[in-house]
XYZ file of C-alpha atoms in Angstrom:
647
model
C -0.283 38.925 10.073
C 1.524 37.157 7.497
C 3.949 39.344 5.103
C 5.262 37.620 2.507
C 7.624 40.012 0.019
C 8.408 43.477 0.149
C 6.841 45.664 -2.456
C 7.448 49.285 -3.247
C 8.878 51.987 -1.040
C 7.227 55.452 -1.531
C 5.196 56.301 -4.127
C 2.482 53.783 -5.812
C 0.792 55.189 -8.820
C -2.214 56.612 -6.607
C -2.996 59.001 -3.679
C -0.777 57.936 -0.707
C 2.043 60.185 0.206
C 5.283 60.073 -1.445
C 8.360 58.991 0.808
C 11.530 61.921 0.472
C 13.726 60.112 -2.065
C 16.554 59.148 0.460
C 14.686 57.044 2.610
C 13.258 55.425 -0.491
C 14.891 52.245 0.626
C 13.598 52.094 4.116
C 15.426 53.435 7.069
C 14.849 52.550 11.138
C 12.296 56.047 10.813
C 10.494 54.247 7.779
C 6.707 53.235 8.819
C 5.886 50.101 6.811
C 2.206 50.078 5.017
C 0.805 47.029 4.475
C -0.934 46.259 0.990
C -3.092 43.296 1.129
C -4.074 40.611 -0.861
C -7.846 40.867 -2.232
C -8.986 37.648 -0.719
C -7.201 38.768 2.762
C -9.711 38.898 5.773
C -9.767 39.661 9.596
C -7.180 36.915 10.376
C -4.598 38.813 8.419
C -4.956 42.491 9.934
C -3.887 44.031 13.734
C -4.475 47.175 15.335
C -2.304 50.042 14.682
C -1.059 48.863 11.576
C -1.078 50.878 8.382
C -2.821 49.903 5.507
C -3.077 50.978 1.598
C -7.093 51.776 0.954
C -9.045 52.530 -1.417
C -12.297 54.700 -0.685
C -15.752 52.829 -1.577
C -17.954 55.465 -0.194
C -18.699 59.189 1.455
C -20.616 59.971 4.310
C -21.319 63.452 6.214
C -19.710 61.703 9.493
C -16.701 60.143 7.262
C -15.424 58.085 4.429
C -15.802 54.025 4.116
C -12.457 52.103 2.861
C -11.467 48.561 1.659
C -8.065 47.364 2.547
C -8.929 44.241 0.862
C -12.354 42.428 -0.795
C -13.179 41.141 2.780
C -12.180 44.564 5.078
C -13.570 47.564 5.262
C -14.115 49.930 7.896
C -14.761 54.005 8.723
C -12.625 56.975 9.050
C -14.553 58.983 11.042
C -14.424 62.999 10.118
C -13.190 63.823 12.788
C -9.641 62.101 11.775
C -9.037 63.198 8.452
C -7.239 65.283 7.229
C -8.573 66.062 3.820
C -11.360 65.129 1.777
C -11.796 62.359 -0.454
C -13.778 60.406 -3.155
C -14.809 57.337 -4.332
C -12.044 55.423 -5.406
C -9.081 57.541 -4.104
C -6.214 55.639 -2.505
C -4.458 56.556 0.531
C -2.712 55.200 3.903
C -5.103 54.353 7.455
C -4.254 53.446 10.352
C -6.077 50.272 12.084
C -7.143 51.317 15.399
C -10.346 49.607 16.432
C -11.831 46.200 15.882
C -14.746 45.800 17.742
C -16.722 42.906 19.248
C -19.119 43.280 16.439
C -16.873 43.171 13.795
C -16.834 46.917 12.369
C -13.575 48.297 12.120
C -12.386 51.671 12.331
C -9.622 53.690 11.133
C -7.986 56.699 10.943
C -6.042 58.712 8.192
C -2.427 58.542 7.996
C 0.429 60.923 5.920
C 3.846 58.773 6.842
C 6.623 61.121 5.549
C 8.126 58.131 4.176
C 7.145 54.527 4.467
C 8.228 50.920 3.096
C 5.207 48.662 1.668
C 4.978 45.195 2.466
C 2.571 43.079 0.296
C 0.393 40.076 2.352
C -0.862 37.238 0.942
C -4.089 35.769 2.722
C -2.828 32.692 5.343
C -6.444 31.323 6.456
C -6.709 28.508 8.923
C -6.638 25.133 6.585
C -9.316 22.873 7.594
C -9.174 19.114 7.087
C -11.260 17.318 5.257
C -12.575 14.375 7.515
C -15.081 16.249 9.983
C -16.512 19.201 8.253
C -19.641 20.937 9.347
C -22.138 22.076 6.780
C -22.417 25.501 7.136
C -18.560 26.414 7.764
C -16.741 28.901 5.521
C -12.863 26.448 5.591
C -10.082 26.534 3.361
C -8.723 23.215 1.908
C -5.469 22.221 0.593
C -4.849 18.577 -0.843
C -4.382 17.034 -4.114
C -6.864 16.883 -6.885
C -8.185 13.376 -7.575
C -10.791 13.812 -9.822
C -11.718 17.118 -12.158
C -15.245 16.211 -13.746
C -17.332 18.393 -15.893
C -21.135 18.217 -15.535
C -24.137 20.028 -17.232
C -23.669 22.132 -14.400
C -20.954 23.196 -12.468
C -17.354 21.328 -12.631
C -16.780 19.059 -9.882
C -13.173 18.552 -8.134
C -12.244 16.054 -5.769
C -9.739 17.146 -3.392
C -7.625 14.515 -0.417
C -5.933 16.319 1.918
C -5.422 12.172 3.473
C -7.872 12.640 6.224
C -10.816 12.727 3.117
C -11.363 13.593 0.159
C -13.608 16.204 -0.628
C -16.270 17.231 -3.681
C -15.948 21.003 -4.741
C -18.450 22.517 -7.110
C -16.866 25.521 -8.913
C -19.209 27.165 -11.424
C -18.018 28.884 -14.214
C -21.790 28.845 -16.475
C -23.690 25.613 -16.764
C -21.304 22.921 -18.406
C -18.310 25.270 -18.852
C -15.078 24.503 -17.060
C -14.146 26.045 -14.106
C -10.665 26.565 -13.630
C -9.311 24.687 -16.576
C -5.806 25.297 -16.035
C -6.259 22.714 -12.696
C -5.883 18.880 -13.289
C -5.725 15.953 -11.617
C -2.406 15.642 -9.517
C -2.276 19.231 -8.685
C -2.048 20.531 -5.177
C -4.255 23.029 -4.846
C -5.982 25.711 -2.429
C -9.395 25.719 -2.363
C -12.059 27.781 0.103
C -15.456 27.888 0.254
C -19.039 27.185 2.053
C -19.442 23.401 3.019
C -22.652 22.196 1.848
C -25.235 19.210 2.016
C -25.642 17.671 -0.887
C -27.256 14.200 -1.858
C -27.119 12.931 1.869
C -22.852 14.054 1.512
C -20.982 17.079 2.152
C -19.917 19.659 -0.930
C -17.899 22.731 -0.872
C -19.029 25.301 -3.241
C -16.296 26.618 -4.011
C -15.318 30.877 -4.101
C -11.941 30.500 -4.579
C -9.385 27.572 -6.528
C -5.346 28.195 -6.952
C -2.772 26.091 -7.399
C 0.165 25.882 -5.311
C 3.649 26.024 -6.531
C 7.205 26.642 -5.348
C 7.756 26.338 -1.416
C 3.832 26.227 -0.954
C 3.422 22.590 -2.962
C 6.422 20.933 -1.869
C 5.299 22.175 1.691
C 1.475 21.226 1.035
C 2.384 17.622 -0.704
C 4.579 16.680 2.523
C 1.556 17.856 4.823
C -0.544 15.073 2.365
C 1.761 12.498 2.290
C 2.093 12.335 5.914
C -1.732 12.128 6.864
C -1.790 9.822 4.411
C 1.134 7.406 6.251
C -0.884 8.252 9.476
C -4.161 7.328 8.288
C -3.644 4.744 6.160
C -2.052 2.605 9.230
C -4.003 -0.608 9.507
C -6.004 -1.694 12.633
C -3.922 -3.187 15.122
C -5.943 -6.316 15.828
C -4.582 -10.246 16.249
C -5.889 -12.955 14.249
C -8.955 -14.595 14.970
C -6.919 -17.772 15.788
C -3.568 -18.986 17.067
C -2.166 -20.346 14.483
C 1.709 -20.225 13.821
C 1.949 -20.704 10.182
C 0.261 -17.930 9.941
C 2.086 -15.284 11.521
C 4.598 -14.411 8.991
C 1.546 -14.109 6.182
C -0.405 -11.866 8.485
C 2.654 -9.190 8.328
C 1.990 -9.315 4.657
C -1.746 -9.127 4.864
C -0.684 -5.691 7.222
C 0.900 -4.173 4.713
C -1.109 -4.750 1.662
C -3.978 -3.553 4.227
C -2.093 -0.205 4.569
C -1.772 -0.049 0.921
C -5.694 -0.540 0.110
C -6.458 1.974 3.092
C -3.656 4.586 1.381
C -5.535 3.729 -2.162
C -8.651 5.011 -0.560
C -7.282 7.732 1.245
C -5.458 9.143 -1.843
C -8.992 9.272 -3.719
C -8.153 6.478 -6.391
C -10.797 3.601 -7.238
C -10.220 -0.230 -6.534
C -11.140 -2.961 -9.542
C -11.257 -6.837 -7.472
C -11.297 -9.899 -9.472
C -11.731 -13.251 -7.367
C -12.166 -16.564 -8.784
C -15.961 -17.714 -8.804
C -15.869 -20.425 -6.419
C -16.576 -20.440 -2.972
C -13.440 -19.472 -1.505
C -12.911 -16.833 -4.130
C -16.032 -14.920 -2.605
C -15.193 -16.054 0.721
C -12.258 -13.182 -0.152
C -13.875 -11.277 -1.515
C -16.513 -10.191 0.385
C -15.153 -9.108 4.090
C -12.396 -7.097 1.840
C -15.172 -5.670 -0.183
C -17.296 -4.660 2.707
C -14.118 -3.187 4.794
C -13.733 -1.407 1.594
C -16.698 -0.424 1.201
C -16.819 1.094 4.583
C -13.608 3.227 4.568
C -14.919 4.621 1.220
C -18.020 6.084 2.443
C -16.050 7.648 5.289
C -13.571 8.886 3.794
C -15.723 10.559 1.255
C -18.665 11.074 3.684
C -20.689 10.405 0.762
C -22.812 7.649 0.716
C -22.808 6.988 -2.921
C -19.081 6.949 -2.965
C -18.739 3.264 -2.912
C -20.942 2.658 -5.617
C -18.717 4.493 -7.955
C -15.204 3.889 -6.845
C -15.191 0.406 -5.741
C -16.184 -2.426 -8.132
C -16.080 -6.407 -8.011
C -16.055 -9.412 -10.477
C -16.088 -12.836 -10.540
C -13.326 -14.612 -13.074
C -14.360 -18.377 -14.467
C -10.501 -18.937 -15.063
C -8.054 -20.251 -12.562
C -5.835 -17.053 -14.601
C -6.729 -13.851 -15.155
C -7.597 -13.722 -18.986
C -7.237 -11.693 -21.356
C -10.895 -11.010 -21.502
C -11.609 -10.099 -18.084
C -8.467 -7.727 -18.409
C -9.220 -5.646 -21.659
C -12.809 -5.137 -19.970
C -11.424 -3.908 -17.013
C -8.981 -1.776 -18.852
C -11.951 -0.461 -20.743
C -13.906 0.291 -17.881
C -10.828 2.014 -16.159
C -10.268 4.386 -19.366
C -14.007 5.234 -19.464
C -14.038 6.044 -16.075
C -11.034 7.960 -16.331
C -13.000 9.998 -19.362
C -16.018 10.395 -18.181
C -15.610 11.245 -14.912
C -12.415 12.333 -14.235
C -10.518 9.721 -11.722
C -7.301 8.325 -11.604
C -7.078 4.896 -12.797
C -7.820 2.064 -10.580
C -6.116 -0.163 -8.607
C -6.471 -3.957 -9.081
C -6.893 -6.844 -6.469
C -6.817 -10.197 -7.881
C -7.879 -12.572 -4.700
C -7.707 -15.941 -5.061
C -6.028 -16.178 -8.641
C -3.194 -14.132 -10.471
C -0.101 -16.124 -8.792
C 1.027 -17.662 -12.043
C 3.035 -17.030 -15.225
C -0.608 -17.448 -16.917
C -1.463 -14.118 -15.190
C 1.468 -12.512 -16.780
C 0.015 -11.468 -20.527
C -2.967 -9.642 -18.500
C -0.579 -8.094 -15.917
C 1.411 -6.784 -18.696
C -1.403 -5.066 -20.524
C -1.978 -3.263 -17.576
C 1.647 -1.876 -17.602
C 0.977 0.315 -20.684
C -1.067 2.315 -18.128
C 0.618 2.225 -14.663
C -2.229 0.644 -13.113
C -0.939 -0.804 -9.438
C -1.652 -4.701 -8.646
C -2.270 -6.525 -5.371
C -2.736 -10.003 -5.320
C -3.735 -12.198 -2.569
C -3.852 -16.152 -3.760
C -3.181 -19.176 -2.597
C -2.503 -21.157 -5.777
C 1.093 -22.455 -6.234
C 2.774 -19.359 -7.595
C 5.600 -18.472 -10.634
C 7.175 -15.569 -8.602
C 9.658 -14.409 -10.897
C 7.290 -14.141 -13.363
C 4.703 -11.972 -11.547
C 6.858 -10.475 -8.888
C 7.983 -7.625 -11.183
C 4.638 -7.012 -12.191
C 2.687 -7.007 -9.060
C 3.188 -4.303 -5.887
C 1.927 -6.938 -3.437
C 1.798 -10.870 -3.471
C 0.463 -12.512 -0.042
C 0.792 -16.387 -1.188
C 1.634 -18.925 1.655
C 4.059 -20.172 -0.497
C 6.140 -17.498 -0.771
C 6.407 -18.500 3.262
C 7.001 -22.260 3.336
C 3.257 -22.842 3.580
C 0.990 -24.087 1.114
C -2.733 -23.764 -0.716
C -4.246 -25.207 2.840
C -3.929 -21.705 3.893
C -7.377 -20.577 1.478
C -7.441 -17.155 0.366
C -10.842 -16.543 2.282
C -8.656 -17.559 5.397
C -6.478 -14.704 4.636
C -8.613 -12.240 3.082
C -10.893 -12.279 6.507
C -7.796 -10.956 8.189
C -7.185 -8.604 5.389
C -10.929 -7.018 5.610
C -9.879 -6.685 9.683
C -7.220 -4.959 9.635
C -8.855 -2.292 7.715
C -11.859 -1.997 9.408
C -11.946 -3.947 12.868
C -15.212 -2.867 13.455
C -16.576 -5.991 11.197
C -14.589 -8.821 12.869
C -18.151 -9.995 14.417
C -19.654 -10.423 11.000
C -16.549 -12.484 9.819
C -16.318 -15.072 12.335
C -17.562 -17.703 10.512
C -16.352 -17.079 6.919
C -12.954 -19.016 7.201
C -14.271 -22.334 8.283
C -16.772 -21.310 4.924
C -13.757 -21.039 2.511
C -11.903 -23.962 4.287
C -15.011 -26.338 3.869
C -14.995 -25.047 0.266
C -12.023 -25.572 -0.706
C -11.349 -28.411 0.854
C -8.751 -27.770 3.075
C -6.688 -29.964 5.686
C -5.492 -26.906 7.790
C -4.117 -27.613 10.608
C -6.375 -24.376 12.218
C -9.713 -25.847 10.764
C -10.827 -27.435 13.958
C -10.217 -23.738 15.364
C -12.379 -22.130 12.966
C -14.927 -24.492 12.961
C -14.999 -23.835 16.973
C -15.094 -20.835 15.821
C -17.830 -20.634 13.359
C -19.966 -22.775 16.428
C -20.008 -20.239 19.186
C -21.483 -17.848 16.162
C -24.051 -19.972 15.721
C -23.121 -22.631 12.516
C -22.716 -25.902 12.871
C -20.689 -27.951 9.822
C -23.724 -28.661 7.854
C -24.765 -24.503 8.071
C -21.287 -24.527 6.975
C -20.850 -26.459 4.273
C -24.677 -25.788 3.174
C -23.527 -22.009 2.664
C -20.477 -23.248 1.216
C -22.431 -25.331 -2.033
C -25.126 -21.752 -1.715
C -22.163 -20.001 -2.745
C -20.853 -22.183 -5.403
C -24.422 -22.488 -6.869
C -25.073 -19.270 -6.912
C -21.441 -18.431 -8.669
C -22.267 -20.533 -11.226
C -25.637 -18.966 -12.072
C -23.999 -15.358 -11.635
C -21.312 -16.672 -14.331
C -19.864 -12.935 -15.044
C -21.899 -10.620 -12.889
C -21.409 -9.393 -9.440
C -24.532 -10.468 -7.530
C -23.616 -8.460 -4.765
C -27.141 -8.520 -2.369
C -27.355 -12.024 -3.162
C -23.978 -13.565 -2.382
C -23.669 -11.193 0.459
C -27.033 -13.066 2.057
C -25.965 -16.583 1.189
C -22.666 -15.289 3.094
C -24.362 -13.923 5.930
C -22.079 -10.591 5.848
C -23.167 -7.410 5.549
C -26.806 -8.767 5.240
C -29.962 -7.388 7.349
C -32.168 -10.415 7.427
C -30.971 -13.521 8.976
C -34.284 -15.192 8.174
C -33.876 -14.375 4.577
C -29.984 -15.560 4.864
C -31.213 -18.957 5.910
C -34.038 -19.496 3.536
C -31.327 -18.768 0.604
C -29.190 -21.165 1.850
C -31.550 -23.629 2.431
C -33.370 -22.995 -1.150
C -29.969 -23.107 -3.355
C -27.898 -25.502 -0.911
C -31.231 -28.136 -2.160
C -31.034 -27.440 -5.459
C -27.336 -27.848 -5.737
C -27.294 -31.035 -4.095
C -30.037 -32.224 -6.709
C -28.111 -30.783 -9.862
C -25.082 -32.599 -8.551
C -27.005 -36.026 -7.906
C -28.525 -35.945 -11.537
C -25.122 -35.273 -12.895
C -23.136 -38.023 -10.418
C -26.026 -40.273 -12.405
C -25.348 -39.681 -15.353
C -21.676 -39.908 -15.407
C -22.026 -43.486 -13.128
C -21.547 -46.434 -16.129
C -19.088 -44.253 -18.243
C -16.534 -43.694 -15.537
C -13.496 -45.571 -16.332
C -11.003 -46.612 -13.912
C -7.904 -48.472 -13.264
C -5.023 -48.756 -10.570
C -2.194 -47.075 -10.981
C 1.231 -49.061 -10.330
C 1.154 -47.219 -6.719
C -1.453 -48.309 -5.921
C -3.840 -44.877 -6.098
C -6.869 -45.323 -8.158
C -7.151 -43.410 -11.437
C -10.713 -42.462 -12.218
C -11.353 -41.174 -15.751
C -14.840 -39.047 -17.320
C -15.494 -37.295 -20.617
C -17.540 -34.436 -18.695
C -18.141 -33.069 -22.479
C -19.890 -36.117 -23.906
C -21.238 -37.679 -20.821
C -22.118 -34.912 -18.060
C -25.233 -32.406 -18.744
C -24.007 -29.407 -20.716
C -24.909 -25.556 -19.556
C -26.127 -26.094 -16.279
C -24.957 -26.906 -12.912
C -22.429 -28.610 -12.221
C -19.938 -27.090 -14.754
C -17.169 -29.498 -15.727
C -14.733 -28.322 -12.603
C -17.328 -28.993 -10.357
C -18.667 -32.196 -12.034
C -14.965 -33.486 -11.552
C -14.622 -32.960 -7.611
C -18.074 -34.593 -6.754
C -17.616 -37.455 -8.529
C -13.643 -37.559 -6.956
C -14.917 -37.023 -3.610
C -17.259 -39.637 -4.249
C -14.526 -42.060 -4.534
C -12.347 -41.118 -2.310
C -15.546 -41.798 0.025
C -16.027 -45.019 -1.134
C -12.687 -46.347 -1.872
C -10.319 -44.922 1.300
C -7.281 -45.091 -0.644
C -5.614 -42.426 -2.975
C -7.691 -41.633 -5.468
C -6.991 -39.394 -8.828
C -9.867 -38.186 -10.941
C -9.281 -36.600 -14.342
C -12.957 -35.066 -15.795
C -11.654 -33.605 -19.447
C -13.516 -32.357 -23.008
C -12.254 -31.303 -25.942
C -9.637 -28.968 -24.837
C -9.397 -29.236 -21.501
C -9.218 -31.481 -18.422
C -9.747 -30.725 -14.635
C -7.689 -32.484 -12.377
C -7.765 -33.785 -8.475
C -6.135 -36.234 -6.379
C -6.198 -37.161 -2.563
C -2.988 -39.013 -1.116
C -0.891 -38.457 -4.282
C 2.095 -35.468 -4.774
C 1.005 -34.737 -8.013
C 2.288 -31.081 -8.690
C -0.015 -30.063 -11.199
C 2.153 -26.645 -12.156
C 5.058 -28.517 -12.677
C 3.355 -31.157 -14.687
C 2.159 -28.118 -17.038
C 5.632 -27.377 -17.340
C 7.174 -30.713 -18.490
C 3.875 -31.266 -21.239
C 5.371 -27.703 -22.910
C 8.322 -28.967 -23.188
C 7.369 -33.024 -24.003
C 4.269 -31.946 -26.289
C 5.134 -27.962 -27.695
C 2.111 -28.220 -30.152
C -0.294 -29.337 -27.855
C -0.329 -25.647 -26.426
C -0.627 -26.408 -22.262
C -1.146 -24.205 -20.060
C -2.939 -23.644 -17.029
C -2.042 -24.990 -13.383
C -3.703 -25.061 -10.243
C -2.276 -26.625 -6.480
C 0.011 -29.913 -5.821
C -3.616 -31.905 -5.991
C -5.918 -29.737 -7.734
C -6.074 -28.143 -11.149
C -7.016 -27.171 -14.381
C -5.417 -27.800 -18.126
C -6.437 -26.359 -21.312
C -4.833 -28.011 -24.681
C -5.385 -27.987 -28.718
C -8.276 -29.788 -29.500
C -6.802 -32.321 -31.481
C -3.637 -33.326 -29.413
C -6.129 -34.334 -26.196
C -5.073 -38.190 -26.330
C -1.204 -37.506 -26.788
C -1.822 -34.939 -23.083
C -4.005 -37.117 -21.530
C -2.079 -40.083 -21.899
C 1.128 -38.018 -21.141
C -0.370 -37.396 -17.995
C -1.521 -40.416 -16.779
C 1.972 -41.346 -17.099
C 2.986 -38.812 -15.126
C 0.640 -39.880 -12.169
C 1.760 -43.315 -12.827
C 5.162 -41.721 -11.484
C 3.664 -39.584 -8.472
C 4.459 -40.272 -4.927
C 1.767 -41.467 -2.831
C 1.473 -38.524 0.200
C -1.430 -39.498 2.070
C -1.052 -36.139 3.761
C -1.918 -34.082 0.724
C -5.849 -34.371 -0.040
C -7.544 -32.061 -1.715
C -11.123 -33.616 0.549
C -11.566 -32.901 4.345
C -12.890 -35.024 6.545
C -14.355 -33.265 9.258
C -16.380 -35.235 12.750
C -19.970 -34.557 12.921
């Protein structure tokens, strides 16, 4: 029995007996009655305890009484001691509870007594592993309050789950409407199936304050720690320039498994390229995962996680107002917290910073996982995790796929079998010269792709990206990928269908460009290769202008065996790569602001591959300035932004 505060001594404005005046206070003699809380039930009583009752009906062998909403028993005739009618009040005595559940009790006159109000303690249940069918009590925080045409829906996250409560009030009235998101409540109820998940329908909703929240919000905030602690698995290869990243990649992975836990939804923004979904997703399907577990709904992913390509090597201000939008609308209509965002492969740069800062206005949290060369100052004060190999003395050879494979492992191990050929996917893609590509590519062999499967999934992807421009395409890039999809045979006709027709699309635009390209050697000795992509290259259709650029580089690096730069550009813009040349694209970007301040630069990219954008009418005066710049660039055969991998 749980007694909470001491209530009146004596006398209480009904039928019981009236303690003698000087023992008002309670003395050693004093018998203590027990008043109980309405929603008090069997857990909360004992034998041969007294009780304040109230009479709910008269029988010729006795009376019935309620000592709360959820106890009642007999007092059988032959222990009364007076006779009584519906709705009198007076003092029993417990003395039976039997095996099937009636109780009995007996009529009591204390000559003086001390009551002692009790406040129902049930047995709180946690979320993760409810049984349809149960009567539980819950207490967690409320994540999400949404009113529907029916009954008002709370989520609840006690940080094993998070729980959906329908409390009805009349059809699309508020229930409760003094309870809001970030309350810790008390909730009890029936679980329920509902829609393939579990639901409580709720009886009862309070909020806890005082002793009882601080108490309650420590029990959260612990099964959250506990919970959210990532999967303690090694990466899928040796590889010691990686071992100080993967601590980061452990701790962001707590972070998106505490996000989860603690019922708020994730926003991801990748760049559309094939390392960009090579990130993507593995974290998306880990995600994915832990959502529908932790909500043990299976719908739950559908509305609390969402991904979206980006065109930009930056997050823009367009992609960031629409996701702000989103985020607010969700937050209106049905009654979440705002989102967290994961930029993957992008948002490392002071070009991030405008969009990062919009987000500020709302307190939405920001991951980002990139392997672009990063402005840290700029972004570390806006971001609440960077993983950039950078940051570690490493550098954009470690791809963000790489990475984000060991990211979607650590917070659900159970998909490492799905994953195994992914980073040799975003290596090939992006070109890298890691020293651990030979070990994925082993890898990627013993689960069944050769290099060709490899880089034929790699240009799938790409092609695919580019016809997806803004949308998600999750079924489809998940096949090309091979992860998460259930028909290998359909996986390898994809790959197959759009792997041909990129290779076409790129040979008719290699064509075209072929008698325009101009060229010249640098006084290093690198080759300088130069394209108007805008007046030369086939407009709207695959390749775009990026891609356009690093065919026809890798064409000549191919031919030629020497450095080679390539510089595709339009009206605005220019895309940049080089193989064997230091060319430090961000810090190019840097000196044109200062050298040409109305030509507007900005952009950025790797040391040997990026993007530039420019005012339209200063292109010559940046173009040139940058030629002259890679005039002055140290040859580093080392650096290439082309692998060359052995058949």
């Amino acid at each position: 029995m749980s007694e909470n505060t001491a209530g009146d001594s004596g006398m209480r404005d009904d039928s019981s007996p009236e303690p003698d005046a000087a023992t008002a206070k309670g003395t050693a003699d004093e018998a203590i009655v027990y008043d109980l809380a309405p929603d008090c039930t069997l857990e909360d009583v004992e034998s041969d305890a007294l009780y304040h009752a109230e009479v709910n009906g008269v029988v010729e062998y006795g009376v019935f009484v309620d000592v709360s909403d959820a106890v009642s028993g007999l007092i059988h005739s032959s222990t009364l001691d007076g006779s009584y009618e519906v709705g009198d009040r007076l003092v029993v005595r417990l003395t039976d509870i039997k095996e099937n559940g009636d109780i009995a009790f007996a009529d009591e006159s204390p000559e003086a007594y001390t009551t002692e109000t009790v406040e129902h303690e049930p047995t709180v249940s946690r979320v993760h592993g409810l049984v349809p069918g149960d009567e539980v009590t819950v207490e967690g925080e409320v994540v999400q309050a949404k009113q529907t045409g029916g009954p008002t829906i709370f989520g609840v996250a006690d940080g094993s789950g998070v729980l959906s409560c329908a409390a009805f009030e009349e059809a699309g009235v508020r229930a409760y409407p003094e309870i809001g998101v970030g309350d810790v409540v008390h909730v009890a109820g029936t679980v329920e199936t509902r829609e393939g998940g579990i639901q409580l329908e709720v009886d009862s909703l309070k909020p806890l304050d005082g002793d009882r929240e601080n108490e309650a919000r420590d029990r959260f905030e612990t099964a959250l720690d506990e919970r959210a602690e990532p999967a303690d698995v090694e990466p899928l290869v040796e590889w010691e320039s990686f071992e100080s990243i993967h601590e980061d990649l452990r701790e962001l992975a707590r972070t998106l498994r505490r996000t989860v836990l603690a019922g708020r939804p994730l926003r991801v923004r990748h760049h559309a390229d094939g390392d960009g979904m090579c990130a993507a997703i593995p974290v998306q399907l880990a995600l994915e995962r832990l959502i529908r577990d932790v909500y043990e709904d299976p719908d739950a992913p559908q509305h609390l996680f969402k991904r979206l390509p980006s065109k930009a090597p930056y997050y823009e201000m367009e992609d960031v107002t629409r996701d702000l939008n989103f985020a607010l609308e969700g937050r209106a209509r049905h009654g979440r917290k705002l989102p967290l965002l994961l930029m993957l492969d992008n948002g490392s740069t002071e070009e991030d910073v405008p969009a990062y800062e919009n987000l500020t206005h709302y307190d939405i949290p920001i991951a980002a996982v990139d392997h672009h060369h990063p402005d840290p100052e700029a972004v570390a004060p806006l971001l609440d995790a960077h993983v950039n190999p950078y940051l570690h003395g490493e550098d954009y050879r470690i791809t963000t796929g790489m990475m984000c494979v060991e990211l979607a492992r650590l917070i659900d191990p159970s998909i490492g079998d799905e994953l195994e050929h992914v980073p040799a996917v975003a290596g090939l893609s992006d070109r890298s010269k890691a020293e651990a590509m030979d070990d994925y590519l082993a890898l990627a062999a013993d689960a069944g792709y050769d290099v060709d499967d490899l880089r034929d999934i790699g240009e799938a992807l790409d092609y695919a990206a580019h016809w997806l421009r803004y949308s998600e395409g999750k079924t489809l890039v998940n096949d090309v990928l091979n992860v998460g999809c259930d028909d290998p045979e359909r996986h390898s006709e994809l790959v197959e269908f759009l792997s041909d027709r990129a290779e076409r699309d790129v040979n008719r635009q290699l064509n075209a460009l072929d008698e325009h390209v101009e060229h010249e050697r640098l006084a290093s000795g690198a080759h300088l290769y130069r394209i108007d992509v805008d007046e030369y290259a086939h407009r709207f259709t695959y390749p775009a202008p990026g891609t356009t650029t690093g065919e026809l580089h890798d064409s000549r690096v191919t031919e030629t065996g020497d450095p080679v730069i390539t510089i595709g550009y339009g009206p605005d813009f220019c895309v940049l790569r080089s193989d064997g040349v230091r060319l430090d694209i961000p810090n190019m970007v840097t000196e044109l602001n200062e050298e040409l301040p109305e030509a507007g630069v900005s952009g950025g990219g790797h040391l040997v591959v990026g993007s530039i954008k420019f005012v339209k009418g200063r292109r010559e005066a940046v173009i040139e300035a940058l030629i002259g710049k890679m005039a002055d660039a140290e040859i580093d055969e080392a650096l290439s932004s082309t692998i060359a991998i052995d058949d």
